[in-house]
Amino acid sequence: MAAVERKRVLVVFHSHEGNTRSLAENIADEIGADLSEVVPEKVVPSGPMKYFWGGSQVMMGRKPPIQPLSSDIGSYDIIFIGTPVWAWTYTPPISTLLKEHPFSGKKVALFASCEGGPGKTLEKMKEALKGNELIGEEWFFAPLKKDTEATLKRARDWARDLMIKA
Ligand SMILES: Cc1cc2nc3c(=O)[nH]c(=O)nc-3n(C[C@H](O)[C@H](O)[C@H](O)COP(=O)(O)O)c2cc1C
């Protein structure tokens, strides 16, 4: 009998304060995917200044330098991409990721962590990822802020269902 080829799956994410990281870790654990964090070379200020600083980075369309990824995007078949919502869209380090890495002909699933709503985050990511097949998109309320267990379970269920259909 011929061996069934196993699809290579990666969860790649940016997280400034840990919420998207906890979603990404749970998703990767649930579906047995590799995990890779997008780390900006310069750290964003914390405290109230982060809103001003982060928001202005988005408004100016910045693509800040990021550290080399621990995984080679090109070698995966299915890629989950996670971002915090900043100023109603994805973060500048994710902009850098999408610009610098070979996303093309992949199956992609998008997720976002926010405290109000995703705004245009998922639409804009889809726009930037044209040429890939979208297999799912979802947003979650910041799991470290409230309903941690329920939110992480929802993320796990969502990812598992997508993998069954993918
Ligand atoms: C600069 C900045 C801008 C933000 N803008 C939004 C926003 O437009 N809408 C929203 O719902 N949450 C917004 N938030 C809240 C984050 O999206 C939310 O806390 C998210 O869960 C953070 O993810 P992280 O912990 O992985 O960094 C913003 C946070 C920061 C730091």
Coordinates of N, CA and C and ligand atoms in Angstrom, one line a residue:
M1 N 0.8 -1.2 0.0 CA 0.0 0.0 0.0 C 0.9 1.3 0.0
A2 N 0.5 2.3 -0.8 CA 1.4 3.5 -0.9 C 1.2 4.3 0.4
A3 N 2.3 4.9 0.8 CA 2.3 5.7 2.1 C 1.5 6.9 1.8
V4 N 0.7 7.3 2.8 CA -0.1 8.6 2.6 C 0.9 9.7 3.1
E5 N 1.0 10.7 2.2 CA 1.9 11.8 2.5 C 1.3 12.7 3.5
R6 N 2.0 13.0 4.6 CA 1.5 13.8 5.7 C 1.7 15.3 5.3
K7 N 0.7 16.1 5.5 CA 0.8 17.5 5.2 C 1.7 18.2 6.3
R8 N 2.5 19.1 5.8 CA 3.3 19.9 6.8 C 2.5 21.1 7.2
V9 N 2.4 21.3 8.5 CA 1.5 22.4 9.0 C 2.3 23.3 9.9
L10 N 2.2 24.6 9.7 CA 2.9 25.6 10.6 C 1.9 26.6 11.2
V11 N 2.1 26.9 12.4 CA 1.4 28.1 13.0 C 2.4 29.2 13.2
V12 N 2.2 30.3 12.5 CA 3.2 31.4 12.7 C 2.4 32.6 13.2
F13 N 3.0 33.3 14.2 CA 2.2 34.4 14.8 C 3.1 35.5 15.3
H14 N 2.5 36.6 15.6 CA 3.1 37.7 16.3 C 2.3 37.9 17.6
S15 N 2.9 38.2 18.7 CA 2.2 38.5 19.9 C 3.0 39.5 20.7
H16 N 2.4 40.6 21.1 CA 3.1 41.6 21.9 C 2.9 41.3 23.4
E17 N 1.7 40.8 23.8 CA 1.4 40.6 25.2 C 0.9 39.2 25.6
G18 N 1.1 38.3 24.7 CA 0.9 36.9 25.0 C -0.5 36.3 24.6
N19 N -1.4 37.1 24.3 CA -2.8 36.5 23.9 C -2.7 35.7 22.6
T20 N -2.1 36.3 21.6 CA -2.1 35.5 20.3 C -1.1 34.3 20.5
R21 N -0.1 34.5 21.3 CA 0.8 33.4 21.6 C 0.0 32.2 22.2
S22 N -0.8 32.5 23.2 CA -1.5 31.4 23.8 C -2.5 30.7 22.8
L23 N -3.1 31.5 22.0 CA -4.0 30.9 20.9 C -3.1 30.0 20.0
A24 N -2.0 30.6 19.6 CA -1.1 29.8 18.6 C -0.6 28.5 19.2
E25 N -0.2 28.6 20.5 CA 0.3 27.4 21.1 C -0.7 26.3 21.3
N26 N -1.9 26.8 21.6 CA -3.0 25.8 21.7 C -3.4 25.2 20.4
I27 N -3.4 26.0 19.3 CA -3.8 25.5 18.0 C -2.7 24.5 17.5
A28 N -1.4 24.9 17.7 CA -0.3 24.0 17.2 C -0.4 22.7 18.0
D29 N -0.6 22.8 19.3 CA -0.7 21.6 20.1 C -1.8 20.7 19.7
E30 N -3.0 21.3 19.4 CA -4.1 20.5 19.0 C -4.0 19.7 17.7
I31 N -3.3 20.4 16.7 CA -3.2 19.8 15.4 C -1.8 19.2 15.1
G32 N -0.9 19.3 16.1 CA 0.4 18.7 15.9 C 1.2 19.5 14.8
A33 N 1.1 20.9 14.9 CA 1.8 21.7 13.9 C 3.1 22.2 14.5
D34 N 4.0 22.7 13.7 CA 5.2 23.4 14.1 C 4.7 24.8 14.5
L35 N 5.5 25.5 15.3 CA 5.2 26.8 15.8 C 6.3 27.8 15.6
S36 N 6.0 29.0 15.1 CA 7.1 29.9 14.8 C 6.6 31.3 15.2
E37 N 7.4 32.0 16.0 CA 7.0 33.3 16.4 C 7.7 34.4 15.6
V38 N 6.9 35.4 15.2 CA 7.5 36.6 14.5 C 7.9 37.6 15.6
V39 N 9.2 37.8 15.7 CA 9.7 38.7 16.8 C 10.4 39.9 16.2
P40 N 9.8 41.1 16.5 CA 10.4 42.3 15.9 C 11.8 42.5 16.6
E41 N 12.6 43.1 15.8 CA 14.0 43.3 16.3 C 13.9 44.4 17.4
K42 N 13.1 45.4 17.3 CA 13.0 46.4 18.3 C 11.7 46.2 19.1
V43 N 11.8 46.2 20.4 CA 10.6 46.0 21.2 C 9.7 47.2 21.3
V44 N 8.4 47.0 21.2 CA 7.4 48.1 21.3 C 7.3 48.5 22.8
P45 N 7.1 49.7 23.1 CA 7.0 50.1 24.5 C 5.8 49.5 25.1
S46 N 5.8 49.3 26.4 CA 4.6 48.8 27.1 C 3.9 49.9 27.8
G47 N 2.9 49.7 28.6 CA 2.1 50.7 29.2 C 1.3 51.5 28.2
P48 N 0.6 52.6 28.6 CA -0.3 53.3 27.7 C 0.4 53.8 26.4
M49 N 1.7 54.0 26.4 CA 2.5 54.5 25.3 C 2.4 53.5 24.1
K50 N 2.1 52.2 24.4 CA 2.1 51.2 23.4 C 1.0 51.5 22.3
Y51 N -0.1 52.0 22.8 CA -1.2 52.3 21.9 C -0.8 53.4 20.9
F52 N -0.2 54.4 21.4 CA 0.2 55.5 20.5 C 1.3 55.0 19.6
W53 N 2.3 54.4 20.1 CA 3.4 53.9 19.3 C 3.0 52.9 18.3
G54 N 2.3 51.8 18.8 CA 1.8 50.8 17.9 C 0.9 51.3 16.8
G55 N -0.1 52.2 17.3 CA -1.1 52.7 16.3 C -0.4 53.5 15.3
S56 N 0.6 54.3 15.7 CA 1.3 55.2 14.6 C 2.1 54.3 13.7
Q57 N 2.6 53.2 14.2 CA 3.4 52.3 13.3 C 2.4 51.8 12.2
V58 N 1.2 51.4 12.6 CA 0.2 50.9 11.7 C -0.1 52.0 10.6
M59 N -0.5 53.2 11.2 CA -0.9 54.3 10.3 C 0.1 54.7 9.3
M60 N 1.4 54.5 9.7 CA 2.5 54.9 8.7 C 2.9 53.7 7.8
G61 N 2.2 52.6 8.0 CA 2.4 51.5 7.1 C 3.8 50.9 7.3
R62 N 4.3 50.9 8.5 CA 5.7 50.5 8.8 C 5.8 48.9 8.7
K63 N 7.0 48.5 8.2 CA 7.3 47.1 8.1 C 8.6 46.9 8.9
P64 N 8.5 46.8 10.2 CA 9.8 46.8 11.0 C 10.6 45.5 10.8
P65 N 11.9 45.6 10.9 CA 12.7 44.4 10.7 C 12.3 43.4 11.8
I66 N 12.3 42.1 11.4 CA 12.0 41.0 12.3 C 13.1 40.0 12.3
Q67 N 13.2 39.3 13.4 CA 14.3 38.3 13.5 C 14.0 37.2 12.6
P68 N 15.1 36.4 12.2 CA 14.9 35.3 11.3 C 13.9 34.3 11.9
L69 N 13.0 33.8 11.1 CA 12.0 32.8 11.6 C 12.7 31.5 11.9
S70 N 12.1 30.7 12.8 CA 12.7 29.4 13.1 C 12.3 28.4 12.1
S71 N 11.3 28.7 11.2 CA 10.8 27.7 10.3 C 10.9 28.3 8.9
D72 N 11.0 27.4 7.9 CA 11.1 27.8 6.5 C 9.7 27.8 5.9
I73 N 9.0 28.9 5.7 CA 7.6 29.0 5.3 C 7.4 28.2 4.0
G74 N 8.4 28.2 3.1 CA 8.3 27.6 1.8 C 8.1 26.1 1.9
S75 N 8.5 25.5 3.1 CA 8.4 24.0 3.1 C 7.1 23.5 3.8
Y76 N 6.2 24.4 4.0 CA 4.9 23.9 4.6 C 3.7 24.0 3.6
D77 N 2.8 23.1 3.8 CA 1.6 23.0 2.9 C 0.5 23.9 3.5
I78 N 0.3 23.9 4.8 CA -0.8 24.6 5.4 C -0.2 25.5 6.5
I79 N -0.6 26.8 6.4 CA 0.0 27.8 7.4 C -1.1 28.5 8.1
F80 N -1.2 28.4 9.4 CA -2.0 29.3 10.2 C -1.2 30.5 10.6
I81 N -1.9 31.7 10.4 CA -1.2 33.0 10.7 C -2.0 33.7 11.7
G82 N -1.4 34.1 12.8 CA -2.1 34.7 13.9 C -1.5 36.1 14.2
T83 N -2.4 37.0 14.5 CA -2.0 38.4 14.7 C -2.9 39.1 15.8
P84 N -2.3 39.9 16.6 CA -3.1 40.8 17.5 C -3.7 41.9 16.5
V85 N -4.9 42.4 16.9 CA -5.5 43.5 16.2 C -4.9 44.8 16.7
W86 N -4.3 45.6 15.8 CA -3.8 46.9 16.2 C -4.4 47.9 15.2
A87 N -5.1 48.9 15.8 CA -5.8 49.9 15.0 C -6.6 49.3 13.9
W88 N -7.4 48.3 14.2 CA -8.3 47.6 13.4 C -7.7 46.8 12.2
T89 N -6.4 46.5 12.4 CA -5.8 45.7 11.3 C -4.7 44.8 11.9
Y90 N -4.0 44.1 11.0 CA -2.9 43.3 11.5 C -1.6 44.1 11.9
T91 N -0.7 43.5 12.6 CA 0.4 44.3 13.2 C 1.5 44.5 12.2
P92 N 2.3 45.6 12.4 CA 3.4 45.8 11.5 C 4.4 44.6 11.3
P93 N 4.7 43.9 12.4 CA 5.6 42.7 12.2 C 5.0 41.7 11.3
I94 N 3.6 41.6 11.3 CA 3.0 40.6 10.4 C 3.1 41.2 8.9
S95 N 3.0 42.5 8.8 CA 3.2 43.1 7.4 C 4.6 42.7 6.9
T96 N 5.6 42.8 7.8 CA 6.9 42.4 7.3 C 6.9 40.9 6.9
L97 N 6.3 40.1 7.8 CA 6.3 38.6 7.5 C 5.7 38.4 6.1
L98 N 4.5 39.0 5.8 CA 3.8 38.8 4.6 C 4.6 39.3 3.4
K99 N 5.4 40.4 3.6 CA 6.2 40.9 2.5 C 7.4 40.1 2.2
E100 N 8.1 39.6 3.3 CA 9.4 39.0 3.1 C 9.4 37.5 2.9
H101 N 8.3 36.8 3.1 CA 8.3 35.4 3.0 C 7.4 34.9 1.9
P102 N 7.8 33.7 1.3 CA 7.1 33.2 0.1 C 5.8 32.6 0.3
F103 N 4.7 33.4 0.6 CA 3.4 32.9 0.7 C 2.8 32.9 -0.7
S104 N 2.7 31.7 -1.2 CA 2.0 31.6 -2.5 C 1.7 30.1 -2.7
G105 N 0.5 29.8 -3.2 CA 0.1 28.4 -3.4 C -0.1 27.6 -2.1
K106 N -0.2 28.3 -0.9 CA -0.4 27.6 0.3 C -1.9 27.6 0.7
K107 N -2.2 26.7 1.6 CA -3.5 26.7 2.2 C -3.3 27.6 3.5
V108 N -4.1 28.6 3.7 CA -3.8 29.5 4.9 C -5.1 29.6 5.7
A109 N -4.9 29.7 7.0 CA -6.0 29.9 8.0 C -5.5 31.1 8.8
L110 N -6.4 32.1 9.0 CA -6.1 33.3 9.7 C -6.8 33.5 11.0
F111 N -6.1 33.9 12.0 CA -6.8 34.2 13.3 C -6.2 35.5 13.9
A112 N -7.1 36.1 14.7 CA -6.7 37.4 15.3 C -7.2 37.4 16.8
S113 N -6.5 38.1 17.6 CA -6.8 38.3 19.0 C -7.1 39.8 19.2
C114 N -8.2 40.1 19.8 CA -8.5 41.6 20.0 C -9.3 41.8 21.3
E115 N -9.6 43.0 21.5 CA -10.4 43.3 22.7 C -11.7 44.0 22.4
G116 N -11.9 44.4 21.2 CA -13.2 45.0 20.8 C -13.7 44.2 19.6
G117 N -13.1 44.3 18.5 CA -13.5 43.5 17.3 C -12.4 43.5 16.4
P118 N -12.4 42.7 15.3 CA -11.2 42.6 14.4 C -11.2 43.7 13.4
G119 N -12.2 44.5 13.3 CA -12.1 45.6 12.3 C -11.9 45.0 10.9
K120 N -10.9 45.5 10.2 CA -10.6 45.0 8.8 C -9.4 44.0 8.8
T121 N -9.0 43.5 10.0 CA -7.8 42.7 10.1 C -7.9 41.5 9.1
L122 N -8.9 40.7 9.2 CA -9.0 39.5 8.4 C -9.1 39.8 6.9
E123 N -9.9 40.9 6.6 CA -10.1 41.2 5.1 C -8.7 41.7 4.6
K124 N -8.0 42.5 5.4 CA -6.7 43.0 4.8 C -5.7 41.9 4.7
M125 N -5.7 40.9 5.7 CA -4.8 39.8 5.5 C -5.1 39.0 4.3
K126 N -6.4 38.8 4.0 CA -6.8 38.0 2.8 C -6.3 38.7 1.6
E127 N -6.5 40.0 1.6 CA -6.0 40.8 0.4 C -4.5 40.6 0.2
A128 N -3.7 40.7 1.3 CA -2.3 40.5 1.2 C -1.9 39.1 0.8
L129 N -2.8 38.2 1.0 CA -2.4 36.7 0.8 C -3.1 36.2 -0.4
K130 N -3.5 37.0 -1.3 CA -4.1 36.6 -2.6 C -3.1 35.6 -3.3
G131 N -3.6 34.6 -3.9 CA -2.6 33.6 -4.5 C -2.5 32.4 -3.6
N132 N -3.1 32.4 -2.4 CA -3.2 31.3 -1.5 C -4.6 30.9 -1.4
E133 N -4.8 29.7 -0.9 CA -6.2 29.2 -0.7 C -6.6 29.4 0.8
L134 N -7.6 30.2 1.0 CA -8.1 30.4 2.4 C -8.9 29.3 2.9
I135 N -8.5 28.6 3.9 CA -9.2 27.5 4.4 C -10.0 27.9 5.7
G136 N -9.7 29.0 6.3 CA -10.5 29.4 7.5 C -10.0 30.8 8.0
E137 N -10.9 31.4 8.8 CA -10.6 32.7 9.4 C -11.4 32.8 10.6
E138 N -10.8 33.3 11.7 CA -11.6 33.4 13.0 C -10.9 34.5 13.9
W139 N -11.7 35.1 14.7 CA -11.1 36.0 15.7 C -11.6 35.6 17.1
F140 N -10.8 36.0 18.1 CA -11.0 35.6 19.4 C -10.8 36.8 20.3
F141 N -11.6 36.9 21.4 CA -11.4 37.9 22.4 C -10.2 37.5 23.2
A142 N -9.3 38.5 23.5 CA -8.0 38.2 24.1 C -8.1 37.2 25.3
P143 N -7.6 36.0 25.1 CA -7.9 34.9 26.0 C -7.2 35.1 27.4
L144 N -6.2 35.9 27.5 CA -5.6 36.1 28.8 C -6.4 37.2 29.6
K145 N -7.3 37.8 29.0 CA -8.1 38.9 29.7 C -9.4 38.3 30.3
K146 N -10.1 37.4 29.6 CA -11.3 36.8 30.1 C -11.6 35.5 29.4
D147 N -12.4 34.6 30.1 CA -12.9 33.4 29.4 C -11.7 32.6 28.8
T148 N -10.6 32.5 29.6 CA -9.4 31.8 29.0 C -9.7 30.4 28.5
E149 N -10.3 29.6 29.4 CA -10.4 28.2 29.0 C -11.4 28.0 27.8
A150 N -12.5 28.7 27.9 CA -13.5 28.6 26.8 C -12.9 29.1 25.5
T151 N -12.2 30.2 25.5 CA -11.6 30.7 24.3 C -10.6 29.8 23.7
L152 N -9.7 29.3 24.5 CA -8.7 28.4 24.0 C -9.3 27.1 23.5
K153 N -10.4 26.6 24.1 CA -11.0 25.4 23.6 C -11.6 25.7 22.2
R154 N -12.2 26.9 22.1 CA -12.9 27.3 20.8 C -11.8 27.3 19.7
A155 N -10.6 27.9 20.1 CA -9.5 27.9 19.1 C -9.1 26.5 18.7
R156 N -8.9 25.6 19.7 CA -8.6 24.2 19.4 C -9.6 23.6 18.5
D157 N -10.9 23.7 18.8 CA -11.9 23.1 18.1 C -11.9 23.6 16.6
W158 N -11.8 24.9 16.5 CA -11.8 25.6 15.2 C -10.6 25.0 14.3
A159 N -9.4 24.9 14.9 CA -8.3 24.4 14.1 C -8.5 22.9 13.8
R160 N -9.0 22.1 14.7 CA -9.1 20.7 14.4 C -10.2 20.5 13.3
D161 N -11.3 21.3 13.3 CA -12.3 21.1 12.3 C -11.7 21.5 10.9
L162 N -10.9 22.5 10.9 CA -10.3 23.0 9.6 C -9.4 21.9 9.1
M163 N -8.6 21.3 10.0 CA -7.7 20.2 9.5 C -8.4 19.0 9.0
I164 N -9.6 18.7 9.5 CA -10.4 17.6 9.0 C -10.8 17.8 7.6
K165 N -11.2 19.1 7.3 CA -11.6 19.4 5.9 C -10.5 19.7 5.0
A166 N -9.3 20.1 5.5 CA -8.2 20.6 4.6 C -7.6 19.4 3.8
Ligands
LIG1 C1 -1.2 49.4 19.6 C2 -2.4 48.6 19.9 C3 -3.6 48.8 19.2 C4 -4.7 48.0 19.4 N1 -5.8 48.2 18.6 C5 -6.9 47.5 18.8 C6 -8.1 47.6 18.0 O1 -8.1 48.4 17.0 N2 -9.1 46.8 18.2 C7 -9.2 45.9 19.3 O2 -10.2 45.2 19.4 N3 -8.1 45.7 20.1 C8 -7.0 46.5 19.9 N4 -5.9 46.3 20.7 C9 -5.9 45.3 21.7 C10 -5.2 44.0 21.2 O3 -5.7 43.6 19.9 C11 -5.5 42.8 22.1 O4 -5.1 43.1 23.5 C12 -4.8 41.6 21.7 O5 -5.3 40.5 22.3 C13 -3.3 41.6 22.0 O6 -2.7 40.4 21.5 P1 -1.3 40.0 22.1 O7 -1.4 39.8 23.6 O8 -0.9 38.7 21.4 O9 -0.3 41.1 21.8 C14 -4.7 47.1 20.5 C15 -3.5 46.9 21.2 C16 -2.4 47.6 20.9 C17 -1.1 47.4 21.7

